[in-house]
Amino acid sequence: MGPRRSSSSSFAHQATPQRRNERRSTLMTDALYGLGIAIILFASGTIVWSTRHLNRINIVSTSSISNSKAEFLGEDQFAKDDKLELQKEEVVLSLDDIPLPDSGDGAIIPFDLSVNFLQRIVKAPGAPPEPPMVAHASKARVEEDFLPVVPPSNVNFRWRHRARVGSSYEDASKIQGYRIIVRRHQHASIERSNNLTVWDSGRVDIDSAAGEELPHSVAWGSKNNPPTVGHILEWMVQVWDSNNQPNTSSWTKFAVGPEKEDDWKGKWIVHPHDMDTFDTTNKLHTKTKRFGDLKNDCKNWKKRRPLPLFRMKLSSEELNVIEGEEISSVLLVMSGLGSFRASFDGVPLSTSGPIDPPFTDYSKRIMYRGYDVTPFLLGSSSITSNHVIGVTMGSGWWDHRPVTGMAKFHFLPRGPVTVVAQIIVTYTSGETRVVGQSSANEMANWQVTRGHIRESDLFTGEMIDLNVFAAMEGWDTTNGWQDEAIGIDGIDPYMNIDAWVKPVSYRTEVTQAERKQEMAIRSSALHKNKTKYYPRRKQVASPLGQLVPSEIPPILPMERIAPDEIHDLGSGRWLLDFGRAFSGMLHFDKGLPQPIIPHNNTYPRAHGF
């Protein structure tokens, strides 16, 4: 018995640590589980407390000072914003809230139409306040912030659809067929013609029993009869449900832009001094000693500041050239490097600028925008008057300040700030004509000068001379136009502000193949022994790529915000603190506001950092 008890005792001694480990593991698991629940509860409580506390601080601080955000935005606008926020809280948006036409009894409703994956954007959510009416302008803003433009050889239609509220599942389960109609767009004030349809697909049946499905997109049906370049079109789709009942979408607008090089009558134009800084034989060009010579690169860069402004006068004689024909639509197509913002009679044509064009390899491909400027030319007074198109330029990714570090600007194409544009007029007969194209020709009505933007850089920000801005007010209207160019006074760019001269053509001797080889050598992808010989170039600006319609939606303002704090730092310096990091543009209605001081009179509040 003794040995057995000893054996049993030995067995018990061996099992006890294992049980203790299991018990300890269970306790640790329970403890971690409880700790996790505690952390979640603590975090939730902290968020709720922080929200209530910060809201209370906000209310106290904004109510304790007279110069509040409401005054900065304007009381009326602030009240509107509050009303909108209240509506957002009270109303839960759903598909039923989308405005849809009641144009059929079908159980399936088509909506959300797009062409080449692009949709027309009427107004950006955070668009700035509507500007006051400019003299000689027919309206204060354009009809849309973004107009899709497509090439004539590639037009694809897409849409979404949903079941009508109250319809049966059987009726809305499948689509029996669809029909697409495309017609020329005409504004309401223009007498509508009868023959506007340019393509009708007819009803296209879908045999679901045979395994057919609705296509993801529908291409323009007639390859032998593509849409005409310059036409502004609109399209709709009609669908039939399982019960063979139709329903029709609303009309949406798009434009057909230039695709081939022959479609472009406009040429790239440059300020004459800017072009000279890329000419190694010109006295304005500072010789660079080697690759990456930042000192001399900066000298050349400074000679191209302030940035130029371009403008063109469009005469009534250019528009009304076909006897007996009335204007049906007018499409302005434009691009600029590094970035540009267009205006018509002083009215901005989009709230997306100056972010256009999107970033691409500009030596291969450059995107352009299209604008429907027909509303500016409606009415007898507008049709018989002259008009001015203005282009404000920025540096973008094309001619930014030479910097070191992460940004290897020498690997990007580089040249002087340049612009290309043309206007395509469509008459009621469908005939088109190009006018107002950018050109260095003496007969062209294009001018260029140094403007109010001293620097516009992706890395160091933008610097605007408000004195020059005020002195040049109306430069892009007929009131500020001067037929005779003033001329250039010396080579100092700051001496030539508001000195309007004729632009020159963009020129370079560098070919696409040469630039490709140069980039391969700089990136160590190609050894110098295996390179092709090219002679030393005199015109060293990068070559320009093919112009294509903008293939992505623009960067638009999504929200209007006001600063939390404004500090007068003295010496004409102001500090505006918006309380968060964002990308945006400043907008002043009536000059700088009075300082906004935090509730505890200290700065900074740190904003949670």
C-alpha angles and dihedrals in degrees: 000000000000095000090046091052088046090051091046090047090050090050090051091051090054095048098047098074091051092053090047091052092050091048091047091049091050092050092049091050091050091047093050091046091051091045090052091052090048092051091050092049091046092049092048091049091047092052092049092045093046092049093050093042096048091045089052091050090048092052093047095046097045093045094048095059129059096212097067133158088264090064091046093053094035123256094256093051092044090053090050091050090050090050091050092049090050090051090051091053095046100041123059107209117226138159088276089065093060109105106243130174118253094223105134147017096241123125093229120071119197118213143145095061119193137175119212087352090300127118130199111252112206098189133354115242092239099037114153119253115289107269122236117270111276118223112265091016119120093211142008099240141014124261094251140019092218129024115190112234121195134184115249093240096055117044118150126174125210135173143167127229138197139187119270113248109263096019121131123254091238093056095046098040097093144007117243095194148328140219130201123202123189122188139167113273117240127182120241093249092057117084105252117241122220098228103060102121112108099173135013118181092197118216112322111199122215114210102206090175089064092049097261117149135192107273119245089236137002119225125216101280102221115060090175092054107041121175118278119259110250097026118130106215139182130204142191137187131220121201133190121216129217090279090053092248116143133224128184133212126223121265120266129191135234137156136229112230137191116287109170127055089247090059089065114081091166119086132206110268132192141187104267095235092049091055091049092059088066093049109093091200094055123094090229090064115089109214114244113217099204145350110300096018093164096177095060092035088058091049091055091044093053090053088063093059136134094045118247131254120212128201140173132197116223112202126207089237090064092054101044102050102123111077115230093011125114125207113260101178140346122212123192115200119190146159135178140186129255094006134319144192120202129209135184116211088342095308116121110240095210140011090221096079143136088035095075132142107040116242113271136140093286091199088065109026135012122184122219134199131228126215130192102223095168094111090062090058100046120112132042095272094051094046092053096043133084120249135200128217115202130196122197112199134212134184100243115161091325109068106006124150113289105253138171131223124050094355108081096191092173089071091060124078111260137193144130119303106275141174138200126192146153138176122229114202118199119199128206091264091059094251116137134208132188117226137164094030117173110257142148089227115128089233093056116099095225124126135177136196143162110275145192099285106092094178135004110180135161092219106034101031133234129306119198126189102219092190090060090041091056093043091052096046109145095023090136095050133077090253091064097042122116118192093202115066111233095217137227120293108208126311098289104110093208089060091060102058110137089006102132116208138164114275123234130225120267108254137183138157094206112108129210091249092050093051091048091053092046092053091048091054094046092050091047090243092122131039116231091235090065097050131111117243118249123181120246108277127226096194103054104175116122119263117257122241133223119296113239132171116266106276098193134051113264126255102262133185107263100184142016113225134177127213121267091211136019121192128190103218093183130241089072093302124132131185117209115193115194094181096238144052117262144140114247150116129261120242123193121189102178107008126273117337127229116278118281109214125198118252093254094043092239132119134242110024087192091227093235098313 
